[in-house]
mmCIF file of C-alpha atoms and ligand atoms in Angstrom:
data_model
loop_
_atom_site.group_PDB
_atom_site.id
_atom_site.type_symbol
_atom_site.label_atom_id
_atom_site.label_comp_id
_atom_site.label_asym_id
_atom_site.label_seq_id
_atom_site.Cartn_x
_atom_site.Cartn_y
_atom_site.Cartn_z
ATOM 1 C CA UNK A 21 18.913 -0.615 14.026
ATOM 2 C CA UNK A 22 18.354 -4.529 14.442
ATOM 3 C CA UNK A 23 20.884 -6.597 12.586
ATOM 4 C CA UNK A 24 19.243 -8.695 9.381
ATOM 5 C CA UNK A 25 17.315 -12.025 11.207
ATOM 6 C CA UNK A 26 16.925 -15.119 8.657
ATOM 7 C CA UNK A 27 15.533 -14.275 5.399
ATOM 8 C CA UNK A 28 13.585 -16.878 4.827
ATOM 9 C CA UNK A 29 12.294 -17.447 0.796
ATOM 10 C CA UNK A 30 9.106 -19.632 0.736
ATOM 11 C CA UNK A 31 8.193 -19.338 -2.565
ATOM 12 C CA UNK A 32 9.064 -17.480 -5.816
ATOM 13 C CA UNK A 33 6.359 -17.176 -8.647
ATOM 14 C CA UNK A 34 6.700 -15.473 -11.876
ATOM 15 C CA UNK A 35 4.522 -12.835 -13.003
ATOM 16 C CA UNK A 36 3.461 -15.010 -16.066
ATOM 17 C CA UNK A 37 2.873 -18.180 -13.937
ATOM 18 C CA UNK A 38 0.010 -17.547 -11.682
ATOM 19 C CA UNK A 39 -2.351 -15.672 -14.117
ATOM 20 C CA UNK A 40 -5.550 -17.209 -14.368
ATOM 21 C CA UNK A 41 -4.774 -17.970 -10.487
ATOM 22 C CA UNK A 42 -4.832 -14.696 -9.312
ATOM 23 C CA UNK A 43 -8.241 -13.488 -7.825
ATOM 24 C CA UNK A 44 -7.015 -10.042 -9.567
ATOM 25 C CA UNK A 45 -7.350 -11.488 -13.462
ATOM 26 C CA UNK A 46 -10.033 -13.611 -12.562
ATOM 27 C CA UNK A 47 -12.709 -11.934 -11.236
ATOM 28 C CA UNK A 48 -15.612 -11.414 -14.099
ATOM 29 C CA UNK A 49 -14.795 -8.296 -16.173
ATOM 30 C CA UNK A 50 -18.135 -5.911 -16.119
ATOM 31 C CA UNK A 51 -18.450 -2.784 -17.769
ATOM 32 C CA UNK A 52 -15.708 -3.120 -20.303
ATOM 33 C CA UNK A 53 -16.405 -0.183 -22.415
ATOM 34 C CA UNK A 54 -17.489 1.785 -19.551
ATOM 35 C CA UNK A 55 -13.679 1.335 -18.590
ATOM 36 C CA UNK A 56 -12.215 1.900 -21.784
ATOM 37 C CA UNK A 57 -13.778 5.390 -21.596
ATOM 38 C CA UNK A 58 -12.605 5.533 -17.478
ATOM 39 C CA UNK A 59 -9.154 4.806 -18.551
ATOM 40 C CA UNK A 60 -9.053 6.802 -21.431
ATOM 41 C CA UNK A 61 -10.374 9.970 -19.505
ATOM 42 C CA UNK A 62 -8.049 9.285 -16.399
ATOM 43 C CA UNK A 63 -6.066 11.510 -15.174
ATOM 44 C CA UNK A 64 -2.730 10.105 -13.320
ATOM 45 C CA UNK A 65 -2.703 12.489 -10.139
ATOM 46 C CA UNK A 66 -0.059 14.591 -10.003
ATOM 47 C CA UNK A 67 2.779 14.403 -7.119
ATOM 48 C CA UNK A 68 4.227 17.636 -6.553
ATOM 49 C CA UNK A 69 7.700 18.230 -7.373
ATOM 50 C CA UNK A 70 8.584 20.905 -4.664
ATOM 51 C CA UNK A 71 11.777 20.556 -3.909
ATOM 52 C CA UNK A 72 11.510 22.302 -0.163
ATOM 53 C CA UNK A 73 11.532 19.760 2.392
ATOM 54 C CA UNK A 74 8.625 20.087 5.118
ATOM 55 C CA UNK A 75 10.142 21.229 8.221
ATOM 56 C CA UNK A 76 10.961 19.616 10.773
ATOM 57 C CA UNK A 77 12.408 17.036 8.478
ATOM 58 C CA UNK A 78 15.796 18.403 7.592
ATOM 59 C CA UNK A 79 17.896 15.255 6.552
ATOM 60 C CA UNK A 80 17.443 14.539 3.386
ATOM 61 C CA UNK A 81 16.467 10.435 2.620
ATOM 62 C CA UNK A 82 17.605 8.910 -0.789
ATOM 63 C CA UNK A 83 14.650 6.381 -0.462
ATOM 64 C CA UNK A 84 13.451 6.596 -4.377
ATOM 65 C CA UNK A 85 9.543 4.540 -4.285
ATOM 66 C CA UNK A 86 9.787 1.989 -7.393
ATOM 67 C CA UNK A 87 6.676 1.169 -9.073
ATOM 68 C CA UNK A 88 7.195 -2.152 -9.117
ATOM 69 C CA UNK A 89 3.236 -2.944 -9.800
ATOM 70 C CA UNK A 90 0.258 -2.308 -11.753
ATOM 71 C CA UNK A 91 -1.690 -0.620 -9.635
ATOM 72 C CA UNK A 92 0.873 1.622 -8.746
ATOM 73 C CA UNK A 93 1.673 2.614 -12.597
ATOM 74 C CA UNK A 94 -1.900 3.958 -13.398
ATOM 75 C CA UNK A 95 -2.526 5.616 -9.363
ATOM 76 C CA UNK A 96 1.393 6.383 -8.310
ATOM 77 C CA UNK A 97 1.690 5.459 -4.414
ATOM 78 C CA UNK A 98 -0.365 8.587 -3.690
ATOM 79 C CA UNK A 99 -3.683 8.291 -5.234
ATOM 80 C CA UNK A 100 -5.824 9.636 -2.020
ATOM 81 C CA UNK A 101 -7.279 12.672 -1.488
ATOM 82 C CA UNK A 102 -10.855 12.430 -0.999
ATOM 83 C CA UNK A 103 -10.357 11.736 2.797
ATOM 84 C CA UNK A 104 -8.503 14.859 3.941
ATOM 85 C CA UNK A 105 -8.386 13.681 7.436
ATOM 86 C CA UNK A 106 -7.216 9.443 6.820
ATOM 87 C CA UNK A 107 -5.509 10.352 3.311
ATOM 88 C CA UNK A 108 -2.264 10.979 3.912
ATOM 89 C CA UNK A 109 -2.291 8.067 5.910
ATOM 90 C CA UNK A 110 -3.405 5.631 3.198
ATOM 91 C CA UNK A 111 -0.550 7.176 1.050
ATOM 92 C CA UNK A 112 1.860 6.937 3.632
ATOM 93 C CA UNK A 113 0.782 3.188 4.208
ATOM 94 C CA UNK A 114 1.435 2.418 0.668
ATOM 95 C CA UNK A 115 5.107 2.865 1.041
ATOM 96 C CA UNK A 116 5.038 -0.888 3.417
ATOM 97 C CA UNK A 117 1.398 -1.923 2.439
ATOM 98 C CA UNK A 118 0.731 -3.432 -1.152
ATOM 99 C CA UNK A 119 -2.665 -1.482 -2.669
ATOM 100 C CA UNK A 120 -4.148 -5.146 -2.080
ATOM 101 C CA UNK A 121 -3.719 -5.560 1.818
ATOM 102 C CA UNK A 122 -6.785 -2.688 2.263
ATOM 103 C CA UNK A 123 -8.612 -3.184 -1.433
ATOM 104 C CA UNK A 124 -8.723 -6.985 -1.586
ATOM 105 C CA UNK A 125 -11.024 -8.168 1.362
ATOM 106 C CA UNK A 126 -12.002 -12.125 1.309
ATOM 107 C CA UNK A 127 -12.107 -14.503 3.636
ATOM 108 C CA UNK A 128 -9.611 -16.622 4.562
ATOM 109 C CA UNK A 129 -6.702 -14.489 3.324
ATOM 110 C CA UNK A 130 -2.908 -14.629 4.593
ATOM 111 C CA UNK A 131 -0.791 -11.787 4.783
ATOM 112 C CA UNK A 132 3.393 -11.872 3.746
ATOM 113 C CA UNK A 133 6.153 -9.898 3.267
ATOM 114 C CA UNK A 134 6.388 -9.412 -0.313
ATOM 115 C CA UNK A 135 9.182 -7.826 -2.731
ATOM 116 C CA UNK A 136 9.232 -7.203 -6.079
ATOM 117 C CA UNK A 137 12.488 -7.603 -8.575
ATOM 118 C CA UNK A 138 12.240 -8.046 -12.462
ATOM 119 C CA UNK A 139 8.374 -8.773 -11.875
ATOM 120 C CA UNK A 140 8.885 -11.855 -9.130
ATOM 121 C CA UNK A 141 7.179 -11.753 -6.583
ATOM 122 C CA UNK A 142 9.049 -13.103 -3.650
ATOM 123 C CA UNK A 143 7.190 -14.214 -0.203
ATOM 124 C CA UNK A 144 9.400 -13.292 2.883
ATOM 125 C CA UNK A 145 9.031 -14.995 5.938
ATOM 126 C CA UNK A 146 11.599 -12.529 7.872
ATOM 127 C CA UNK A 147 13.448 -9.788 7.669
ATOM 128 C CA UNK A 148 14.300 -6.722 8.989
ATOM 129 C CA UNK A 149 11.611 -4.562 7.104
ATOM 130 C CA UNK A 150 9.961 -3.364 10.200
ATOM 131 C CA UNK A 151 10.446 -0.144 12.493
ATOM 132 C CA UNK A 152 8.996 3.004 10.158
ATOM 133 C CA UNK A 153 11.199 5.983 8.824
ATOM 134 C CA UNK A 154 10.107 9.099 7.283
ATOM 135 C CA UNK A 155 11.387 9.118 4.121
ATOM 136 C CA UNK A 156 11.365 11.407 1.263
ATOM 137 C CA UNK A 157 9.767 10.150 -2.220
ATOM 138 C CA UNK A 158 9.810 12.782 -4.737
ATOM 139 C CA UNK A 159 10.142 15.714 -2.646
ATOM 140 C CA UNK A 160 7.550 14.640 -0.122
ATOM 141 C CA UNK A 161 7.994 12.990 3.105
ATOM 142 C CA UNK A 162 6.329 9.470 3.723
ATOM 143 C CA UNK A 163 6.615 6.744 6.122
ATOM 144 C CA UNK A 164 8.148 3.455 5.162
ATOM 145 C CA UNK A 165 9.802 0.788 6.632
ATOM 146 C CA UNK A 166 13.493 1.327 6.358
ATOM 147 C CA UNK A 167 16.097 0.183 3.885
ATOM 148 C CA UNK A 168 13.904 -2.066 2.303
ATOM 149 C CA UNK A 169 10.931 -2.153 -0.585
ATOM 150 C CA UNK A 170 9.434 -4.854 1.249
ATOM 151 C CA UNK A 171 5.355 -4.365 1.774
ATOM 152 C CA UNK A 172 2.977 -6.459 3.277
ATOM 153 C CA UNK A 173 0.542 -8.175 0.708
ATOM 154 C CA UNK A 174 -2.382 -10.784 1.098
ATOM 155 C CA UNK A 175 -1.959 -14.052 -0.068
ATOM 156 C CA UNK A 176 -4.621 -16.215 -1.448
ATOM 157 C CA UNK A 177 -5.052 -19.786 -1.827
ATOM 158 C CA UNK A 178 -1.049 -19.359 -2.120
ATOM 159 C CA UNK A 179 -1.217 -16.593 -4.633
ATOM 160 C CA UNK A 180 0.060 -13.183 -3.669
ATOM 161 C CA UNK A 181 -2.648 -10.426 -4.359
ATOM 162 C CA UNK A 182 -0.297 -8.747 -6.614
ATOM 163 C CA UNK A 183 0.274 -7.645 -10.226
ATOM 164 C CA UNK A 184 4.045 -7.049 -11.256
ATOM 165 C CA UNK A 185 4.558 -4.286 -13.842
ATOM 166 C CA UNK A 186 7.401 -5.999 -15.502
ATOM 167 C CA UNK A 187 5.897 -8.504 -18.132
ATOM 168 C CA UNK A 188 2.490 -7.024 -17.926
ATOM 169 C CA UNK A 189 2.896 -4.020 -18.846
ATOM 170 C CA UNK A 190 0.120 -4.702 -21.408
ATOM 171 C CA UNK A 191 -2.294 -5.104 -18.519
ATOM 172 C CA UNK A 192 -2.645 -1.349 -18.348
ATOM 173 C CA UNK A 193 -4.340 -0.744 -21.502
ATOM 174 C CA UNK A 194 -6.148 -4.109 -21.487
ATOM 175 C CA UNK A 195 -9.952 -2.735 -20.447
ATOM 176 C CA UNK A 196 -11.119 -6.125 -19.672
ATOM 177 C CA UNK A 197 -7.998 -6.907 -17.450
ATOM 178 C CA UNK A 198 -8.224 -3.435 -15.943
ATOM 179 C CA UNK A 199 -12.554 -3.748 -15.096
ATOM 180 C CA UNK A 200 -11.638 -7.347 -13.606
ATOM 181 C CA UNK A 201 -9.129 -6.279 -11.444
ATOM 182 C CA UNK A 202 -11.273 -3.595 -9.947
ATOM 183 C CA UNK A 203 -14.016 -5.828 -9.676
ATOM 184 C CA UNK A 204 -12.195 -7.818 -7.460
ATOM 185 C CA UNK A 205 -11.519 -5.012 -5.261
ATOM 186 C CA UNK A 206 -13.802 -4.636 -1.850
ATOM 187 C CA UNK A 207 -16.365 -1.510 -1.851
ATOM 188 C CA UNK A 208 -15.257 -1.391 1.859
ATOM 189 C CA UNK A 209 -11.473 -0.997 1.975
ATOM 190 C CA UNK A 210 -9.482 -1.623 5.477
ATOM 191 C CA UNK A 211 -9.081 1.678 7.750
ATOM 192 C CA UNK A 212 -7.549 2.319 10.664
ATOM 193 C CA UNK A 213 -9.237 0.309 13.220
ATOM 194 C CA UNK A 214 -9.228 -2.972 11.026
ATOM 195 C CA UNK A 215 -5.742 -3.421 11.984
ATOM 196 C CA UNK A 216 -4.702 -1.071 14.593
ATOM 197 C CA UNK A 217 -6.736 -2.965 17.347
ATOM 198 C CA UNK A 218 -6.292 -6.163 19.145
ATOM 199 C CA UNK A 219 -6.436 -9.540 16.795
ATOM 200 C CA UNK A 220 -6.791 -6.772 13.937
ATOM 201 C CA UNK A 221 -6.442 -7.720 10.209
ATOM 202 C CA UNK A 222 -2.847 -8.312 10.580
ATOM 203 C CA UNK A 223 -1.319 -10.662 12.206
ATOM 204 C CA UNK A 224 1.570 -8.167 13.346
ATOM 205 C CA UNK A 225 3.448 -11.331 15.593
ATOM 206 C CA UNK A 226 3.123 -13.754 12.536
ATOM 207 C CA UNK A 227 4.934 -10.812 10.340
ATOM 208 C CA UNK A 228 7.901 -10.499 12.714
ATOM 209 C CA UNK A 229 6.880 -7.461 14.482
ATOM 210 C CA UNK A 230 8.335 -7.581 18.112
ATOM 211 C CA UNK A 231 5.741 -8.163 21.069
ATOM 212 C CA UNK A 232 6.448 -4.007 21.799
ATOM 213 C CA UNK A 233 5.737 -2.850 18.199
ATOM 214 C CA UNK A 234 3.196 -4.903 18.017
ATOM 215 C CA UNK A 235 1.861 -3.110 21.585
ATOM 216 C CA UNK A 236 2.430 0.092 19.688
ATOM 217 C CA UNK A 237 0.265 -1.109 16.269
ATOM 218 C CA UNK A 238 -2.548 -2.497 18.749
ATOM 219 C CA UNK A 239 -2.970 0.504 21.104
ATOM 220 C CA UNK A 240 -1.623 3.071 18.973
ATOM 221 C CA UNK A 241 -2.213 6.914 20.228
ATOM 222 C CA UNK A 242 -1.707 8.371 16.448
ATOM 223 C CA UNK A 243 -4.577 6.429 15.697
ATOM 224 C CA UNK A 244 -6.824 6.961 18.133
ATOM 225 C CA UNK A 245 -6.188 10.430 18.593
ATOM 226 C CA UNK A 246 -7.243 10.633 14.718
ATOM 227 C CA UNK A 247 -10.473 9.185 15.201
ATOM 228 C CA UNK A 248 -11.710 11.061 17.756
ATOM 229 C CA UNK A 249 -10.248 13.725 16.715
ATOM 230 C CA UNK A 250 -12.723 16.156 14.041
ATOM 231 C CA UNK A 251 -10.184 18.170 11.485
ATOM 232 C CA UNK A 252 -6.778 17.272 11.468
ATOM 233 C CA UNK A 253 -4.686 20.747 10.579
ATOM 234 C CA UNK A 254 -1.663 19.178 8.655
ATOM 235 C CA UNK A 255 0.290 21.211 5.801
ATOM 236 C CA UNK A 256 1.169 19.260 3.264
ATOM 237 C CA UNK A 257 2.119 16.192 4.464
ATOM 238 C CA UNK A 258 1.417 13.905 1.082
ATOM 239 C CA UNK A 259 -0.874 16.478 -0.205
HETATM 240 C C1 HEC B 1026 -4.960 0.993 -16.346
HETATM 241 C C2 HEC B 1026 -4.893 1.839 -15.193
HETATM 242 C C3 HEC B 1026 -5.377 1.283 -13.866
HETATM 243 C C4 HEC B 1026 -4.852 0.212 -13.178
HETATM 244 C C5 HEC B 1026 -3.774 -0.757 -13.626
HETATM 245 C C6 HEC B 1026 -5.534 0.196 -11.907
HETATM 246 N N1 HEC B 1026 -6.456 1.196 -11.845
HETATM 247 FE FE1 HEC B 1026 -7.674 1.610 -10.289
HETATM 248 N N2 HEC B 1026 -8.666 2.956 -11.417
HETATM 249 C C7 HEC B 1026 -8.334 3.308 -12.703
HETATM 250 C C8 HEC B 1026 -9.362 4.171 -13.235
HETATM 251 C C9 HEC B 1026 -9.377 4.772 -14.630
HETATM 252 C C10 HEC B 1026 -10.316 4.331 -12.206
HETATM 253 C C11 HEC B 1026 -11.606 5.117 -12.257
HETATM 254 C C12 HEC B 1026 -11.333 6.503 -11.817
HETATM 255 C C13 HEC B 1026 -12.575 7.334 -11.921
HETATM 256 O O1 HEC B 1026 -13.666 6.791 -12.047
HETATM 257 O O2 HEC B 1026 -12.396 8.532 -11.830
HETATM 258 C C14 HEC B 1026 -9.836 3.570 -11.073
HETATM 259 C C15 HEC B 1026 -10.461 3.497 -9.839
HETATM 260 C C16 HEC B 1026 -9.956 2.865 -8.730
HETATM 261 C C17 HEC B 1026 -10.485 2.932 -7.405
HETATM 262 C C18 HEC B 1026 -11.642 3.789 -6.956
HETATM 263 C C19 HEC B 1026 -12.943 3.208 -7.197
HETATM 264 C C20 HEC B 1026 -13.946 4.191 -6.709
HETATM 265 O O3 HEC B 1026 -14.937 3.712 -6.201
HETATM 266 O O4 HEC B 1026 -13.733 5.408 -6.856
HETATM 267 C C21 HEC B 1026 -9.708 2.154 -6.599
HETATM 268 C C22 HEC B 1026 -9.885 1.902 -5.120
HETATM 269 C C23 HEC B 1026 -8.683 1.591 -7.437
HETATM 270 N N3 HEC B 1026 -8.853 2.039 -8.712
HETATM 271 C C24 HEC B 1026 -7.695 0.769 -6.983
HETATM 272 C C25 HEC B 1026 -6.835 0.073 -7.833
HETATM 273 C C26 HEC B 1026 -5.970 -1.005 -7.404
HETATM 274 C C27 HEC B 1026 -5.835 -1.503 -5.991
HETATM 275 C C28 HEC B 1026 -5.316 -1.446 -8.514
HETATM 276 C C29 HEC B 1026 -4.352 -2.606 -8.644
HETATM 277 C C30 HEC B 1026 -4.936 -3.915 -8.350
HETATM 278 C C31 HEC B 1026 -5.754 -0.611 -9.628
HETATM 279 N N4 HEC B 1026 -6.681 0.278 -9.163
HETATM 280 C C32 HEC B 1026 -5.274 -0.731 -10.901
HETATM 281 C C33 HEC B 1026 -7.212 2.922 -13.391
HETATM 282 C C34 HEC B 1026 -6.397 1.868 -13.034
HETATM 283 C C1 HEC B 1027 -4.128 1.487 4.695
HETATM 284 C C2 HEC B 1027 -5.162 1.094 3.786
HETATM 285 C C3 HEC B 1027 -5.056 1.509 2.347
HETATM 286 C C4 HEC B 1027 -3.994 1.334 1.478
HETATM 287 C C5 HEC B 1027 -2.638 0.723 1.738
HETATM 288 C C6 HEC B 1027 -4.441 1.819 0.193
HETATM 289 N N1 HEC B 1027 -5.722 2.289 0.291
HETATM 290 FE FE1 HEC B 1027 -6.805 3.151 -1.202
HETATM 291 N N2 HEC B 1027 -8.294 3.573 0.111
HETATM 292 C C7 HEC B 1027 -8.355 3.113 1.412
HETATM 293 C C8 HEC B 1027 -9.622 3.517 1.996
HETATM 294 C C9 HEC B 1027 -10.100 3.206 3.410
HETATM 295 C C10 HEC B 1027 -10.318 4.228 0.983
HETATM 296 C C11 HEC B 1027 -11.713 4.858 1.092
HETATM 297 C C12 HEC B 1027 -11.552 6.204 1.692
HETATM 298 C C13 HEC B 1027 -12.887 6.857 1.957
HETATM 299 O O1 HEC B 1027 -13.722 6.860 1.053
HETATM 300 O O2 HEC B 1027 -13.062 7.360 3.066
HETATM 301 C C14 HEC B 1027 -9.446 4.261 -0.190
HETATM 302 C C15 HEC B 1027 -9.757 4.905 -1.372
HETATM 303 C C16 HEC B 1027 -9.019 4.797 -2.543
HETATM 304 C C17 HEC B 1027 -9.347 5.442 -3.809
HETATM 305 C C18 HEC B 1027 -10.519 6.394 -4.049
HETATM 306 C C19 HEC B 1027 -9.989 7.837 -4.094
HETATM 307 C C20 HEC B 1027 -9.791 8.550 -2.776
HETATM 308 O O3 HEC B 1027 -9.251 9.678 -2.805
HETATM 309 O O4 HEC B 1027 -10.166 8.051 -1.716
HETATM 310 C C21 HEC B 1027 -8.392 5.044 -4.713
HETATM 311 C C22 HEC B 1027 -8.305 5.446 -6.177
HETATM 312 C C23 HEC B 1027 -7.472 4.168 -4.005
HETATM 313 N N3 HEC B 1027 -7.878 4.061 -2.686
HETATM 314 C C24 HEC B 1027 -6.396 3.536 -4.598
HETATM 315 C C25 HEC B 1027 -5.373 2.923 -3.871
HETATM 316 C C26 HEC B 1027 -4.127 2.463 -4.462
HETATM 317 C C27 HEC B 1027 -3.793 2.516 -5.929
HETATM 318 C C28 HEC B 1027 -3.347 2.023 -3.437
HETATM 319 C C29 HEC B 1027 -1.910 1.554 -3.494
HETATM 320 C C30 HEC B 1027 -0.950 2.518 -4.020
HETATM 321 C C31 HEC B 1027 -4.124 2.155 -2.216
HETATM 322 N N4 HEC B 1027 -5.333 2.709 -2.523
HETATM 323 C C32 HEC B 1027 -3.664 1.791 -0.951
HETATM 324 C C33 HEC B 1027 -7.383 2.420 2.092
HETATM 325 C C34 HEC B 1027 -6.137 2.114 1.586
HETATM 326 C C1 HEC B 1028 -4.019 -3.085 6.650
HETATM 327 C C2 HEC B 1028 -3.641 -2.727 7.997
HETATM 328 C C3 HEC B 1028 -3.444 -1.266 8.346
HETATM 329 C C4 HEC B 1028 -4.349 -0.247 8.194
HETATM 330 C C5 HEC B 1028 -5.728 -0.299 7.549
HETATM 331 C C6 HEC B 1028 -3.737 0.911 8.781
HETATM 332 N N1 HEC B 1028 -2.487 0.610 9.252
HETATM 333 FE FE1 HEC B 1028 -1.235 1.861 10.222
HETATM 334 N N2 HEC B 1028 0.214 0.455 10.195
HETATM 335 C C7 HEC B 1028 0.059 -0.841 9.731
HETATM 336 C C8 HEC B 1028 1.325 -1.537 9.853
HETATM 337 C C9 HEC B 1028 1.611 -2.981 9.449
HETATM 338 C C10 HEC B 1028 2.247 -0.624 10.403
HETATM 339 C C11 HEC B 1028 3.717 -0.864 10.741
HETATM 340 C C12 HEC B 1028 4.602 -0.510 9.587
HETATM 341 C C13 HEC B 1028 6.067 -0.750 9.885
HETATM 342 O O1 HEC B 1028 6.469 -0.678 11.054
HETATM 343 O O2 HEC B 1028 6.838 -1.010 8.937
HETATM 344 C C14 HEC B 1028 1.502 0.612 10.622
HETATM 345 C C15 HEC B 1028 2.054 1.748 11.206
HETATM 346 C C16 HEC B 1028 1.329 2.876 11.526
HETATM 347 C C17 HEC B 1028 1.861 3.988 12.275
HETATM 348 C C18 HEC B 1028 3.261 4.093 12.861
HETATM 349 C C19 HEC B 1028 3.137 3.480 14.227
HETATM 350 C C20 HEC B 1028 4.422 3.393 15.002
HETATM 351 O O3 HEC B 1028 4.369 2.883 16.128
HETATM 352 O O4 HEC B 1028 5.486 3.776 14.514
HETATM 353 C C21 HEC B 1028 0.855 4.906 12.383
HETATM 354 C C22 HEC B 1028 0.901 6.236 13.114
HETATM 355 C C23 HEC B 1028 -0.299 4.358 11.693
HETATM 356 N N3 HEC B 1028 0.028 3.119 11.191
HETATM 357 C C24 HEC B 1028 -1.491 5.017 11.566
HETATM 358 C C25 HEC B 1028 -2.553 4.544 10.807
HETATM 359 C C26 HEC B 1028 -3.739 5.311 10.481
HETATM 360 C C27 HEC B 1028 -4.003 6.725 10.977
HETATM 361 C C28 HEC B 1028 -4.526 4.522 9.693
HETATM 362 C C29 HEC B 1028 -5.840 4.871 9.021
HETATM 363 C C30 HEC B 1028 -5.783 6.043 8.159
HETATM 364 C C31 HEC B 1028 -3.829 3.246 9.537
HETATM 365 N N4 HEC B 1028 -2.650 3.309 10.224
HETATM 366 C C32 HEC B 1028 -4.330 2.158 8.831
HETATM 367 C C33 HEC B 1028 -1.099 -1.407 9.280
HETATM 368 C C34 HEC B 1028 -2.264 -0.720 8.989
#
């Protein structure tokens, strides 16, 4: 494994701080009754607690997923299903990916390394939070970059696309809050190809990935097999 580069820290902002700022909490709230019912009625989905371990993965992985954000606290890191080709791909991409790098679309954006402690946000420049694992997260196995709760999120006007749980808890039973944030969402969230092509979404170089793994992202044969591939016969991978 590569040794730690230069963490770099170019900016720290506090949940509290950057409210009205965020595109999240400002986006006109529509429907707010028509989400109190939609929250009321929803049903967080369940993760299975199974404690075999999908073979061929024998070695057990103390990576624990924190839910270090809203979205994460109402949907868990595994809300896909309808898709039972892509979906245990979006799940799996949740582990590195903040919700927000596929459902917030604009124009314009920038994408960071982001973590999460005690609901900061921090912006990472570089770090070693690249190179996948499988990893197990409540008895299922995911990918996720290793050692490290780092994800990639999209930054906007300087504001990272990002809700922290901590200190906004109340967010999650706050039906105007809740309809603006998902009116802020795209009704066309990234897939595959948006980033796993050439001069994709991402810029994979700009987020430290290495000129090979950045090969690998660009041209990548998991991918395109997928695609042109019809029904993909996979037991259980995140459900
Ligand atoms: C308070 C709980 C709550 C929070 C916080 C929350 N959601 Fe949702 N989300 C819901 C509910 C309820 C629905 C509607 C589900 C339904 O209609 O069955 C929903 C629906 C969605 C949908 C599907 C819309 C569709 O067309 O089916 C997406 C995508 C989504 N949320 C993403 C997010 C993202 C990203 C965040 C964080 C920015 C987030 N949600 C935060 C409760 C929440
Ligand atoms: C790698 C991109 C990607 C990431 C990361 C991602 N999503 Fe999605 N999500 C999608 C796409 C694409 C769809 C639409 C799938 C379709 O309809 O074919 C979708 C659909 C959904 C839906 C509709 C239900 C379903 O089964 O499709 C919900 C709810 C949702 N996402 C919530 C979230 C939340 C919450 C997160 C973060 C934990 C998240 N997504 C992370 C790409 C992503
Ligand atoms: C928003 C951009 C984005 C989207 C959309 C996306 N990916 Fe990725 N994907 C990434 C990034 C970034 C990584 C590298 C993660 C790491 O190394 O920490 C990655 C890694 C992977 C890897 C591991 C590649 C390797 O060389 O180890 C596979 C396989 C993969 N993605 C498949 C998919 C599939 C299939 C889809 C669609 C269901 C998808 N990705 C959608 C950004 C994306």
């Amino acid at each position: 494994m590569r040794k730690l580069l230069a963490i770099a820290f170019i900016g720290i902002i506090t949940a509290g701080a950057y409210g009205a700022a965020n595109p999240l909490l400002s986006s006109p709230a529509n429907n707010i009754n028509e989400w109190q019912r939609k929250i009321k009625a929803f049903k967080k989905p369940q993760i299975e607690t199974g404690k075999e371990y999908p073979k061929p993965f024998h070695i057990e992985n103390g990576y624990k997923y924190k839910v270090q954000d809203v979205c994460v606290a109402c949907h868990t890191y595994a809300p896909h299903k309808k898709d039972e080709k892509f979906s245990p791909f979006y799940n799996a991409h949740s582990t590195f990916l903040s919700c927000n790098t596929c459902h917030f679309v604009e124009s314009g954006l920038d994408y960071k390394w982001e973590e999460i402690k005690d609901g900061k946000i921090t912006l990472k420049e570089f770090g070693n939070f690249y190179g996948t694992s499988y990893v197990k997260v409540d008895g299922k196995v995911m990918l996720s970059g290793m050692n490290s709760d780092a994800r990639i999120v999209p930054v906007y006007n300087g504001v990272p696309v990002e809700i922290p749980l901590k200190g906004n808890e109340s967010l999650l039973k706050d039906a105007k809050a809740v309809a603006s944030m998902h009116n802020a969402l795209t009704d066309e969230p990234l897939k595959c190809l948006d980033c796993h092509k050439p001069n994709g979404k991402l810029d994979f170089m700009g987020l430290g990935f290495s000129s090979q793994r950045v090969k690998d992202l660009e041209h990548n044969d998991v991918v395109n097999g997928l695609v042109k591939y019809k029904v993909i016969h996979f037991p259980k991978f995140v459900w």
